[in-house]
């Protein structure tokens, strides 16, 4: 049975093993999750936010701080205009999700208050 936690793990695992060549798979998983009735949760926001941070760092050639290693056969990922559009789309969707979580008051602890202040 698939639930929100399953989709969060799929997003994270896909990025670790396959995502660094493009964002197409991440966008498709996120879209499938939404189409199957799972809007996302705080963990989804954190995962996609980290994916976007990693994406922009890799695009700028800053991969020294990443906890995820590139495939040794691939020296530099190839990013396209479509990947930039996907990154922008994912960022908008995550901002919307984070805002809705704040409105629904699903964020109420001290760590969550820090999260609210640091929304993109």
XYZ file of N, CA and C in Angstrom:
360
model
N 0.838 -1.176 0.000
C 0.000 0.000 0.000
C 0.891 1.251 0.000
N 0.556 2.190 -0.830
C 1.336 3.418 -0.967
C 0.731 4.497 -0.071
N 1.601 5.243 0.603
C 1.154 6.373 1.411
C 2.141 7.531 1.222
N 1.941 8.606 1.954
C 2.804 9.778 1.796
C 4.252 9.449 2.110
N 4.470 8.659 3.151
C 5.836 8.286 3.526
C 6.518 7.516 2.396
N 5.768 6.648 1.715
C 6.325 5.891 0.591
C 6.778 6.837 -0.515
N 5.934 7.804 -0.866
C 6.315 8.762 -1.910
C 7.523 9.600 -1.489
N 7.600 9.957 -0.221
C 8.769 10.703 0.253
C 10.042 9.886 0.062
N 9.984 8.606 0.398
C 11.156 7.737 0.228
C 11.498 7.535 -1.247
N 10.473 7.440 -2.092
C 10.714 7.293 -3.532
C 11.421 8.539 -4.068
N 10.943 9.724 -3.685
C 11.586 10.968 -4.120
C 13.051 11.000 -3.690
N 13.286 10.702 -2.430
C 14.654 10.746 -1.900
C 15.553 9.726 -2.593
N 15.073 8.502 -2.726
C 15.872 7.437 -3.334
C 16.145 7.718 -4.802
N 15.134 8.181 -5.524
C 15.333 8.490 -6.939
C 16.412 9.555 -7.107
N 16.366 10.595 -6.286
C 17.359 11.657 -6.396
C 18.758 11.121 -6.122
N 18.897 10.304 -5.104
C 20.213 9.771 -4.740
C 20.802 8.941 -5.872
N 19.995 8.066 -6.472
C 20.533 7.115 -7.441
C 20.412 7.535 -8.903
N 19.392 8.320 -9.245
C 19.154 8.609 -10.660
C 18.952 10.081 -10.984
N 18.690 10.913 -10.016
C 18.214 12.263 -10.265
C 19.220 13.266 -10.747
N 20.496 12.995 -10.582
C 21.473 14.037 -10.875
C 21.738 14.257 -12.353
N 21.140 13.456 -13.205
C 21.306 13.701 -14.633
C 20.228 14.638 -15.167
N 19.065 14.670 -14.513
C 18.003 15.617 -14.862
C 16.909 15.556 -13.801
N 15.976 16.491 -13.870
C 14.897 16.567 -12.880
C 13.592 15.949 -13.370
N 13.605 15.358 -14.555
C 12.376 14.808 -15.127
C 11.740 13.773 -14.197
N 12.523 12.827 -13.714
C 11.992 11.767 -12.854
C 11.420 12.304 -11.558
N 12.080 13.285 -10.972
C 11.589 13.894 -9.730
C 10.241 14.556 -9.978
N 10.140 15.287 -11.076
C 8.880 15.954 -11.407
C 7.771 14.930 -11.647
N 8.089 13.831 -12.322
C 7.085 12.804 -12.597
C 6.616 12.115 -11.313
N 7.538 11.831 -10.407
C 7.162 11.211 -9.130
C 6.280 12.167 -8.336
N 6.666 13.439 -8.289
C 5.885 14.438 -7.561
C 4.485 14.561 -8.157
N 4.402 14.575 -9.484
C 3.104 14.662 -10.167
C 2.263 13.420 -9.900
N 2.873 12.240 -9.969
C 2.144 10.997 -9.680
C 1.610 11.010 -8.252
N 2.432 11.463 -7.318
C 2.017 11.552 -5.920
C 0.770 12.424 -5.799
N 0.805 13.594 -6.420
C -0.337 14.514 -6.351
C -1.566 13.926 -7.043
N -1.358 13.284 -8.210
C -2.476 12.683 -8.940
C -3.118 11.540 -8.173
N -2.351 10.889 -7.302
C -2.884 9.792 -6.496
C -3.457 10.268 -5.167
N -3.605 11.578 -5.015
C -4.297 12.118 -3.852
C -3.424 12.439 -2.657
N -2.110 12.379 -2.817
C -1.209 12.712 -1.719
C -0.635 14.100 -1.973
N -1.007 15.045 -1.139
C -0.597 16.434 -1.340
C 0.835 16.692 -0.899
N 1.344 15.896 0.021
C 2.672 16.119 0.569
C 2.575 16.559 2.016
N 3.694 16.481 2.712
C 3.765 16.891 4.104
C 5.076 17.624 4.336
N 5.384 17.911 5.588
C 6.608 18.636 5.904
C 7.838 17.901 5.384
N 7.836 16.574 5.464
C 8.970 15.790 4.967
C 9.111 15.969 3.455
N 8.002 16.000 2.731
C 8.033 16.220 1.283
C 8.667 17.571 0.972
N 8.254 18.592 1.711
C 8.811 19.935 1.517
C 10.320 19.904 1.729
N 10.756 19.268 2.809
C 12.191 19.216 3.114
C 12.972 18.449 2.058
N 12.428 17.339 1.588
C 13.114 16.530 0.571
C 13.255 17.312 -0.729
N 12.158 17.883 -1.211
C 12.204 18.603 -2.486
C 13.046 19.871 -2.349
N 12.971 20.524 -1.202
C 13.810 21.702 -0.977
C 15.289 21.315 -1.061
N 15.668 20.182 -0.452
C 17.061 19.731 -0.515
C 17.449 19.337 -1.938
N 16.522 18.713 -2.668
C 16.789 18.370 -4.068
C 17.089 19.639 -4.864
N 16.296 20.685 -4.650
C 16.506 21.938 -5.377
C 17.827 22.601 -4.975
N 18.164 22.552 -3.702
C 19.456 23.090 -3.256
C 20.587 22.328 -3.929
N 20.497 20.994 -3.917
C 21.515 20.167 -4.573
C 21.595 20.472 -6.063
N 20.430 20.609 -6.706
C 20.376 20.900 -8.141
C 21.135 22.190 -8.454
N 20.814 23.255 -7.725
C 21.468 24.536 -8.001
C 22.959 24.484 -7.666
N 23.329 23.782 -6.596
C 24.753 23.638 -6.274
C 25.490 22.864 -7.360
N 24.899 21.773 -7.834
C 25.523 21.001 -8.908
C 25.626 21.828 -10.180
N 24.589 22.585 -10.465
C 24.584 23.411 -11.669
C 25.696 24.454 -11.620
N 25.980 24.952 -10.425
C 27.045 25.943 -10.253
C 28.413 25.302 -10.052
N 28.452 23.969 -10.069
C 29.714 23.268 -9.897
C 30.158 23.129 -8.458
N 29.243 23.372 -7.525
C 29.557 23.277 -6.099
C 29.026 21.957 -5.554
N 29.760 20.894 -5.738
C 29.280 19.611 -5.232
C 30.065 19.136 -4.021
N 30.976 19.962 -3.498
C 31.794 19.538 -2.367
C 31.002 19.437 -1.067
N 29.925 20.196 -0.912
C 29.144 20.156 0.320
C 27.983 19.176 0.270
N 27.783 18.516 -0.853
C 26.658 17.603 -0.982
C 26.949 16.294 -0.281
N 25.922 15.735 0.334
C 26.069 14.434 0.978
C 25.844 13.308 -0.024
N 25.528 13.665 -1.252
C 25.262 12.686 -2.302
C 26.380 12.767 -3.331
N 26.923 11.657 -3.706
C 28.040 11.643 -4.642
C 27.559 11.391 -6.062
N 28.203 12.026 -7.024
C 27.911 11.774 -8.431
C 28.443 10.410 -8.828
N 27.829 9.810 -9.784
C 28.338 8.575 -10.363
C 29.756 8.849 -10.841
N 30.679 7.957 -10.539
C 32.085 8.197 -10.871
C 32.321 8.280 -12.378
N 31.425 7.709 -13.178
C 31.565 7.771 -14.630
C 31.106 9.115 -15.189
N 30.324 9.841 -14.422
C 29.772 11.113 -14.880
C 30.474 12.230 -14.119
N 31.228 13.038 -14.820
C 31.979 14.111 -14.164
C 31.115 15.346 -13.919
N 30.293 15.718 -14.877
C 29.453 16.898 -14.753
C 28.061 16.557 -15.263
N 27.030 16.806 -14.464
C 25.681 16.550 -14.960
C 25.338 17.508 -16.092
N 24.465 17.077 -16.963
C 24.025 17.911 -18.077
C 22.642 18.442 -17.735
N 22.546 19.752 -17.549
C 21.275 20.375 -17.222
C 20.757 21.085 -18.464
N 19.456 21.074 -18.630
C 18.835 21.681 -19.802
C 17.910 22.819 -19.382
N 17.417 23.539 -20.357
C 16.422 24.581 -20.099
C 15.181 23.959 -19.474
N 14.849 22.740 -19.907
C 13.696 22.043 -19.341
C 13.899 21.763 -17.855
N 15.139 21.439 -17.462
C 15.413 21.207 -16.044
C 15.236 22.488 -15.233
N 15.635 23.616 -15.801
C 15.413 24.893 -15.115
C 13.917 25.139 -14.929
N 13.129 24.854 -15.957
C 11.677 25.012 -15.858
C 11.107 24.054 -14.813
N 11.621 22.817 -14.792
C 11.162 21.843 -13.788
C 11.513 22.314 -12.380
N 12.718 22.843 -12.205
C 13.136 23.345 -10.890
C 12.218 24.482 -10.447
N 11.913 25.392 -11.353
C 11.006 26.500 -11.024
C 9.619 25.990 -10.673
N 9.124 25.011 -11.439
C 7.814 24.424 -11.178
C 7.791 23.737 -9.813
N 8.807 22.927 -9.526
C 8.875 22.250 -8.230
C 8.958 23.261 -7.092
N 9.715 24.323 -7.291
C 9.834 25.341 -6.246
C 8.487 26.000 -5.974
N 7.748 26.336 -7.021
C 6.417 26.933 -6.840
C 5.485 25.980 -6.104
N 5.504 24.703 -6.501
C 4.616 23.733 -5.867
C 4.974 23.516 -4.398
N 6.266 23.486 -4.090
C 6.699 23.297 -2.710
C 6.367 24.529 -1.868
N 6.504 25.719 -2.448
C 6.116 26.935 -1.728
C 4.625 26.904 -1.412
N 3.827 26.484 -2.384
C 2.384 26.385 -2.170
C 2.073 25.358 -1.087
N 2.718 24.193 -1.149
C 2.506 23.152 -0.141
C 2.907 23.661 1.237
N 4.070 24.294 1.342
C 4.529 24.808 2.636
C 3.553 25.849 3.179
N 3.063 26.717 2.322
C 2.090 27.728 2.749
C 0.805 27.084 3.236
N 0.356 26.046 2.545
C -0.876 25.376 2.972
C -0.669 24.639 4.292
N 0.530 24.095 4.520
C 0.809 23.443 5.802
C 0.787 24.461 6.936
N 1.298 25.658 6.676
C 1.271 26.717 7.683
C -0.168 27.129 7.952
N -0.959 27.299 6.889
C -2.366 27.692 7.054
C -3.152 26.636 7.811
N -2.865 25.360 7.541
C -3.577 24.278 8.218
C -3.045 24.059 9.626
N -2.033 24.844 10.000
C -1.421 24.759 11.322
C -0.848 23.384 11.621
N -0.332 22.720 10.589
C 0.346 21.449 10.810
C 1.740 21.689 11.366
N 2.174 22.920 11.320
C 3.487 23.271 11.844
C 3.274 24.057 13.129
N 3.636 23.476 14.262
C 3.373 24.184 15.507
C 4.477 24.069 16.549
N 5.556 23.354 16.270
C 6.646 23.231 17.232
C 7.714 24.284 17.008
N 8.706 24.380 17.919
C 9.786 25.366 17.766
C 10.566 25.197 16.467
N 10.867 23.955 16.087
C 11.582 23.719 14.828
C 10.721 24.147 13.652
N 9.415 23.942 13.780
C 8.505 24.334 12.714
C 8.444 25.854 12.575
N 8.595 26.581 13.683
C 8.624 28.043 13.605
C 9.833 28.506 12.806
N 10.984 27.843 12.990
C 12.162 28.151 12.174
C 11.871 27.880 10.708
N 11.193 26.771 10.442
C 10.842 26.414 9.066
C 9.966 27.502 8.448
N 8.973 27.984 9.201
C 8.075 29.017 8.688
C 8.850 30.276 8.291
N 9.857 30.627 9.094
C 10.639 31.830 8.793
C 11.520 31.647 7.563
N 11.864 30.408 7.243
C 12.816 30.147 6.160
C 12.173 29.596 4.898
N 10.878 29.780 4.734
C 10.228 29.320 3.506
C 10.837 30.067 2.337
N 11.441 29.340 1.441
C 12.064 29.888 0.227
C 12.107 31.380 0.300
